[in-house]
mmCIF file of C-alpha atoms and ligand atoms in Angstrom:
data_model
loop_
_atom_site.group_PDB
_atom_site.id
_atom_site.type_symbol
_atom_site.label_atom_id
_atom_site.label_comp_id
_atom_site.label_asym_id
_atom_site.label_seq_id
_atom_site.Cartn_x
_atom_site.Cartn_y
_atom_site.Cartn_z
ATOM 1 C CA MET A 1 -25.516 -49.656 -47.022
ATOM 2 C CA GLN A 2 -29.457 -50.091 -49.117
ATOM 3 C CA ASP A 3 -28.567 -51.652 -51.897
ATOM 4 C CA GLY A 4 -29.467 -50.045 -55.086
ATOM 5 C CA PRO A 5 -28.378 -49.702 -58.413
ATOM 6 C CA THR A 6 -24.919 -49.173 -59.146
ATOM 7 C CA ALA A 7 -24.590 -45.989 -60.560
ATOM 8 C CA ALA A 8 -26.349 -43.955 -58.094
ATOM 9 C CA VAL A 9 -24.563 -45.801 -54.883
ATOM 10 C CA ILE A 10 -20.600 -44.313 -56.701
ATOM 11 C CA LEU A 11 -22.543 -41.093 -57.483
ATOM 12 C CA GLU A 12 -23.202 -40.842 -54.110
ATOM 13 C CA LEU A 13 -19.715 -41.854 -52.570
ATOM 14 C CA TYR A 14 -18.283 -39.202 -55.000
ATOM 15 C CA GLU A 15 -19.864 -37.603 -53.198
ATOM 16 C CA LYS A 16 -19.454 -37.727 -50.390
ATOM 17 C CA GLY A 17 -16.017 -38.804 -50.242
ATOM 18 C CA MET A 18 -15.085 -36.102 -52.423
ATOM 19 C CA THR A 19 -14.121 -33.331 -50.279
ATOM 20 C CA ALA A 20 -12.900 -36.298 -47.664
ATOM 21 C CA ASP A 21 -8.917 -36.225 -46.786
ATOM 22 C CA PRO A 22 -7.243 -39.984 -47.987
ATOM 23 C CA ALA A 23 -8.323 -40.983 -44.180
ATOM 24 C CA GLY A 24 -11.451 -39.864 -44.383
ATOM 25 C CA ARG A 25 -11.761 -41.943 -48.052
ATOM 26 C CA ALA A 26 -10.839 -45.129 -46.450
ATOM 27 C CA ARG A 27 -13.529 -44.406 -43.052
ATOM 28 C CA LEU A 28 -16.086 -43.506 -45.754
ATOM 29 C CA LEU A 29 -15.402 -46.385 -47.523
ATOM 30 C CA CYS A 30 -15.725 -49.230 -45.053
ATOM 31 C CA ALA A 31 -18.537 -47.514 -43.361
ATOM 32 C CA ALA A 32 -20.174 -47.768 -46.885
ATOM 33 C CA ALA A 33 -19.145 -51.631 -47.229
ATOM 34 C CA GLY A 34 -20.924 -52.445 -43.998
ATOM 35 C CA GLY A 35 -17.723 -52.107 -42.360
ATOM 36 C CA ASP A 36 -16.861 -50.378 -38.998
ATOM 37 C CA PRO A 37 -15.193 -48.015 -39.360
ATOM 38 C CA ASP A 38 -13.596 -47.353 -35.313
ATOM 39 C CA ALA A 39 -13.468 -50.588 -34.566
ATOM 40 C CA ALA A 40 -12.424 -52.757 -37.437
ATOM 41 C CA PRO A 41 -9.009 -53.947 -37.943
ATOM 42 C CA LEU A 42 -7.042 -53.090 -41.304
ATOM 43 C CA GLY A 43 -6.894 -56.188 -43.220
ATOM 44 C CA ASP A 44 -10.869 -55.774 -41.991
ATOM 45 C CA VAL A 45 -11.340 -52.975 -43.989
ATOM 46 C CA ASP A 46 -9.238 -53.268 -46.822
ATOM 47 C CA ARG A 47 -11.211 -56.823 -46.927
ATOM 48 C CA ALA A 48 -14.952 -55.480 -47.229
ATOM 49 C CA VAL A 49 -13.708 -52.300 -49.489
ATOM 50 C CA TRP A 50 -12.448 -54.553 -52.186
ATOM 51 C CA ALA A 51 -15.604 -56.981 -51.802
ATOM 52 C CA LEU A 52 -17.525 -53.495 -52.400
ATOM 53 C CA HIS A 53 -15.453 -52.726 -55.507
ATOM 54 C CA GLU A 54 -15.363 -56.003 -56.957
ATOM 55 C CA ARG A 55 -19.838 -55.497 -56.350
ATOM 56 C CA LEU A 56 -19.061 -52.459 -58.171
ATOM 57 C CA PHE A 57 -16.357 -52.520 -60.684
ATOM 58 C CA GLY A 58 -16.298 -56.257 -60.796
ATOM 59 C CA GLY A 59 -15.444 -57.677 -64.654
ATOM 60 C CA THR A 60 -14.837 -53.196 -66.012
ATOM 61 C CA THR A 61 -10.742 -51.887 -66.278
ATOM 62 C CA ARG A 62 -8.207 -52.999 -64.212
ATOM 63 C CA ALA A 63 -5.662 -50.972 -65.535
ATOM 64 C CA ALA A 64 -3.697 -48.941 -63.335
ATOM 65 C CA THR A 65 -0.708 -47.208 -62.871
ATOM 66 C CA ALA A 66 2.117 -47.123 -60.042
ATOM 67 C CA THR A 67 5.586 -44.903 -59.541
ATOM 68 C CA CYS A 68 8.623 -48.136 -60.075
ATOM 69 C CA PRO A 69 10.407 -47.693 -56.961
ATOM 70 C CA HIS A 70 13.726 -48.249 -58.863
ATOM 71 C CA CYS A 71 13.448 -46.546 -62.181
ATOM 72 C CA GLY A 72 10.782 -43.691 -60.757
ATOM 73 C CA GLU A 73 9.536 -44.981 -64.685
ATOM 74 C CA VAL A 74 5.228 -43.938 -63.377
ATOM 75 C CA ALA A 75 4.439 -47.839 -65.457
ATOM 76 C CA GLU A 76 0.984 -49.421 -65.967
ATOM 77 C CA PHE A 77 -0.076 -52.205 -64.783
ATOM 78 C CA GLU A 78 -3.638 -55.093 -64.464
ATOM 79 C CA LEU A 79 -4.714 -56.350 -61.600
ATOM 80 C CA PRO A 80 -4.361 -59.772 -61.203
ATOM 81 C CA GLU A 81 -7.813 -61.048 -61.976
ATOM 82 C CA GLY A 82 -9.299 -62.921 -59.227
ATOM 83 C CA LEU A 83 -7.267 -60.964 -56.606
ATOM 84 C CA SER A 84 -8.749 -62.007 -53.080
ATOM 85 C CA LEU A 85 -7.713 -60.253 -49.747
ATOM 86 C CA PRO A 86 -5.757 -63.448 -47.158
ATOM 87 C CA ASP A 87 -7.919 -64.116 -44.407
ATOM 88 C CA ARG A 88 -6.978 -62.509 -40.288
ATOM 89 C CA THR A 89 -5.857 -66.090 -38.807
ATOM 90 C CA ALA A 90 -5.560 -64.476 -34.791
ATOM 91 C CA GLY A 91 -8.313 -62.979 -33.158
ATOM 92 C CA GLU A 92 -8.164 -59.084 -32.854
ATOM 93 C CA THR A 93 -5.295 -59.311 -29.969
ATOM 94 C CA ILE A 94 -2.756 -60.744 -30.586
ATOM 95 C CA ALA A 95 0.633 -62.277 -27.935
ATOM 96 C CA VAL A 96 4.401 -61.166 -28.448
ATOM 97 C CA ALA A 97 6.868 -63.464 -26.859
ATOM 98 C CA PHE A 98 9.679 -60.866 -26.275
ATOM 99 C CA GLY A 99 12.976 -61.293 -24.035
ATOM 100 C CA GLY A 100 10.897 -64.151 -21.779
ATOM 101 C CA GLN A 101 7.827 -62.158 -21.864
ATOM 102 C CA SER A 102 5.132 -61.393 -23.498
ATOM 103 C CA PHE A 103 3.435 -58.194 -24.389
ATOM 104 C CA ALA A 104 -0.214 -57.856 -25.951
ATOM 105 C CA LEU A 105 -0.727 -55.541 -29.540
ATOM 106 C CA ARG A 106 -4.054 -55.204 -31.210
ATOM 107 C CA LEU A 107 -4.882 -55.059 -34.805
ATOM 108 C CA PRO A 108 -3.912 -52.002 -35.661
ATOM 109 C CA ARG A 109 -7.064 -49.783 -36.606
ATOM 110 C CA LEU A 110 -8.153 -47.116 -39.156
ATOM 111 C CA ALA A 111 -7.790 -44.130 -36.597
ATOM 112 C CA ASP A 112 -4.021 -46.508 -34.815
ATOM 113 C CA VAL A 113 -2.642 -44.611 -38.890
ATOM 114 C CA ALA A 114 -4.277 -41.831 -39.902
ATOM 115 C CA GLY A 115 -1.790 -40.005 -38.878
ATOM 116 C CA GLY A 116 0.858 -41.352 -41.262
ATOM 117 C CA ALA A 117 3.125 -43.093 -38.640
ATOM 118 C CA PRO A 118 0.832 -45.565 -36.605
ATOM 119 C CA ASP A 119 0.455 -44.972 -33.195
ATOM 120 C CA LEU A 120 2.253 -47.200 -31.817
ATOM 121 C CA THR A 121 0.945 -46.339 -27.757
ATOM 122 C CA ALA A 122 -2.905 -47.311 -28.078
ATOM 123 C CA ILE A 123 -1.438 -50.752 -30.220
ATOM 124 C CA GLY A 124 0.204 -51.634 -27.607
ATOM 125 C CA PRO A 125 -0.327 -49.511 -24.218
ATOM 126 C CA ASP A 126 2.061 -51.638 -22.785
ATOM 127 C CA ALA A 127 5.061 -53.034 -25.472
ATOM 128 C CA PRO A 128 8.427 -52.091 -25.095
ATOM 129 C CA TRP A 129 8.525 -49.922 -28.734
ATOM 130 C CA ASP A 130 12.066 -48.741 -27.986
ATOM 131 C CA ALA A 131 13.403 -51.549 -26.831
ATOM 132 C CA PRO A 132 15.935 -52.963 -30.002
ATOM 133 C CA GLY A 133 13.662 -55.562 -31.808
ATOM 134 C CA PHE A 134 10.968 -54.958 -30.262
ATOM 135 C CA ALA A 135 9.353 -53.438 -33.592
ATOM 136 C CA GLU A 136 10.563 -55.732 -36.405
ATOM 137 C CA ALA A 137 8.989 -58.463 -34.138
ATOM 138 C CA ALA A 138 5.938 -56.692 -33.710
ATOM 139 C CA GLU A 139 5.689 -55.835 -36.563
ATOM 140 C CA ALA A 140 5.759 -59.487 -37.723
ATOM 141 C CA ALA A 141 3.337 -60.849 -35.892
ATOM 142 C CA LEU A 142 1.597 -58.652 -36.862
ATOM 143 C CA GLU A 143 1.859 -59.321 -40.149
ATOM 144 C CA ALA A 144 1.270 -63.220 -39.821
ATOM 145 C CA ALA A 145 -2.136 -62.413 -37.584
ATOM 146 C CA ASP A 146 -3.554 -60.609 -40.741
ATOM 147 C CA PRO A 147 -1.787 -61.171 -43.740
ATOM 148 C CA GLY A 148 -4.479 -59.209 -45.887
ATOM 149 C CA MET A 149 -3.164 -56.396 -43.865
ATOM 150 C CA ARG A 150 -0.812 -54.871 -46.136
ATOM 151 C CA LEU A 151 -1.211 -56.458 -49.109
ATOM 152 C CA GLN A 152 1.100 -56.255 -51.844
ATOM 153 C CA LEU A 153 1.190 -56.675 -55.520
ATOM 154 C CA GLU A 154 4.038 -57.969 -57.308
ATOM 155 C CA LEU A 155 5.057 -55.665 -60.890
ATOM 156 C CA ALA A 156 7.125 -55.911 -63.201
ATOM 157 C CA CYS A 157 8.237 -52.057 -64.928
ATOM 158 C CA ALA A 158 7.987 -51.894 -68.183
ATOM 159 C CA GLY A 159 10.869 -49.699 -67.813
ATOM 160 C CA CYS A 160 13.318 -51.305 -66.076
ATOM 161 C CA GLY A 161 12.378 -54.425 -66.406
ATOM 162 C CA THR A 162 12.469 -54.311 -62.072
ATOM 163 C CA ALA A 163 10.221 -56.313 -60.304
ATOM 164 C CA SER A 164 9.004 -54.868 -57.016
ATOM 165 C CA ALA A 165 6.745 -55.451 -54.745
ATOM 166 C CA LEU A 166 4.808 -52.233 -53.945
ATOM 167 C CA PRO A 167 1.862 -52.043 -50.277
ATOM 168 C CA PHE A 168 -1.431 -51.960 -52.769
ATOM 169 C CA ASP A 169 -4.327 -48.974 -50.806
ATOM 170 C CA ILE A 170 -7.229 -50.882 -51.393
ATOM 171 C CA PRO A 171 -9.828 -47.672 -50.121
ATOM 172 C CA GLY A 172 -6.826 -45.820 -52.354
ATOM 173 C CA TRP A 173 -7.272 -47.585 -55.362
ATOM 174 C CA LEU A 174 -11.412 -47.482 -55.280
ATOM 175 C CA TRP A 175 -11.669 -44.037 -55.015
ATOM 176 C CA SER A 176 -9.712 -43.864 -57.921
ATOM 177 C CA ARG A 177 -11.688 -45.178 -59.265
ATOM 178 C CA LEU A 178 -14.521 -43.521 -57.781
ATOM 179 C CA ALA A 179 -12.692 -40.128 -58.502
ATOM 180 C CA ALA A 180 -12.417 -41.737 -62.539
ATOM 181 C CA THR A 181 -16.522 -42.580 -62.685
ATOM 182 C CA GLY A 182 -17.889 -39.578 -61.414
ATOM 183 C CA PRO A 183 -17.331 -37.068 -63.174
ATOM 184 C CA ARG A 184 -18.724 -39.545 -66.376
ATOM 185 C CA LEU A 185 -21.857 -40.179 -64.518
ATOM 186 C CA ILE A 186 -22.831 -36.957 -63.982
ATOM 187 C CA ASP A 187 -21.947 -35.329 -67.395
ATOM 188 C CA ASP A 188 -24.148 -39.009 -68.248
ATOM 189 C CA VAL A 189 -27.394 -37.294 -66.324
ATOM 190 C CA ALA A 190 -26.619 -34.399 -67.359
ATOM 191 C CA ARG A 191 -27.000 -35.013 -71.271
ATOM 192 C CA LEU A 192 -29.968 -37.493 -71.443
ATOM 193 C CA ALA A 193 -31.531 -34.988 -68.396
ATOM 194 C CA ARG A 194 -30.926 -31.997 -71.001
ATOM 195 C CA ALA A 195 -32.209 -34.133 -74.230
ATOM 196 C CA PHE A 196 -35.529 -36.560 -72.159
ATOM 197 C CA GLY A 197 -36.584 -34.481 -68.756
ATOM 198 C CA TRP A 198 -35.990 -37.773 -66.975
ATOM 199 C CA SER A 199 -35.166 -37.691 -63.370
ATOM 200 C CA GLU A 200 -31.737 -38.177 -61.743
ATOM 201 C CA ALA A 201 -32.851 -41.275 -60.369
ATOM 202 C CA ALA A 202 -34.459 -42.778 -62.801
ATOM 203 C CA ILE A 203 -31.393 -42.016 -65.514
ATOM 204 C CA LEU A 204 -28.619 -43.404 -62.216
ATOM 205 C CA SER A 205 -31.049 -46.455 -62.458
ATOM 206 C CA LEU A 206 -30.980 -47.342 -66.274
ATOM 207 C CA SER A 207 -28.275 -50.200 -67.002
ATOM 208 C CA PRO A 208 -24.355 -49.139 -68.324
ATOM 209 C CA ALA A 209 -25.594 -50.301 -71.545
ATOM 210 C CA ARG A 210 -28.562 -48.943 -72.014
ATOM 211 C CA ARG A 211 -27.777 -45.508 -70.624
ATOM 212 C CA ALA A 212 -24.929 -45.736 -73.410
ATOM 213 C CA LEU A 213 -28.031 -46.319 -76.377
ATOM 214 C CA TYR A 214 -29.787 -43.449 -75.234
ATOM 215 C CA LEU A 215 -26.261 -41.545 -74.719
ATOM 216 C CA GLN A 216 -26.588 -42.417 -78.391
ATOM 217 C CA ALA A 217 -30.189 -41.880 -79.304
ATOM 218 C CA ALA A 218 -29.974 -38.005 -77.396
ATOM 219 C CA ALA A 219 -26.301 -36.996 -79.558
ATOM 220 C CA GLN A 220 -28.488 -37.683 -82.670
HETATM 221 ZN ZN1 ZN B 1 11.500 -49.663 -63.474
#
């Protein structure tokens, strides 16, 4: 992605992702983060999208909500400061030892999980997925190969006090920030364009602090 004013990038991603489904948004955000949505393993997608999140929204609110699996309450929590995703510890193909044999598995990609459940034949065409215990062995080997692939956050529920490890959907999280910010930016542009006749590009290139000052001035 071109380096440009952050607000312009946010608005561009919001516009492109508005009509996409979650899988399409993950692809969009992966590409915007400089990753290859067709070839990147899921952990690489998450690491790239998280870096993009920090570039666009670093230092701003980290408040989020999650549904407690124990009591069903929607609980608020703060994302930890300095959250960083563990690195991949293996190549894109790993060997899983099972029943005295070794089976090659490719780390899953976005396309492999686009339908919800992972496409196991795509990940390991020769692997004995139906053999009892193989799927568990494969999952453990994949998680060891890329601990950043399915990040879990340990969250304590304010309602019932239970701590749960919840999966953290990084592209989904970045999208929620974009979806919250895009309409606000449109509103800012509309108000400043009406007040001063400036172009969208000029308004989006203002720093957030200066945009806020002009919004104040326009309201007087
Ligand atoms: Zn709870």
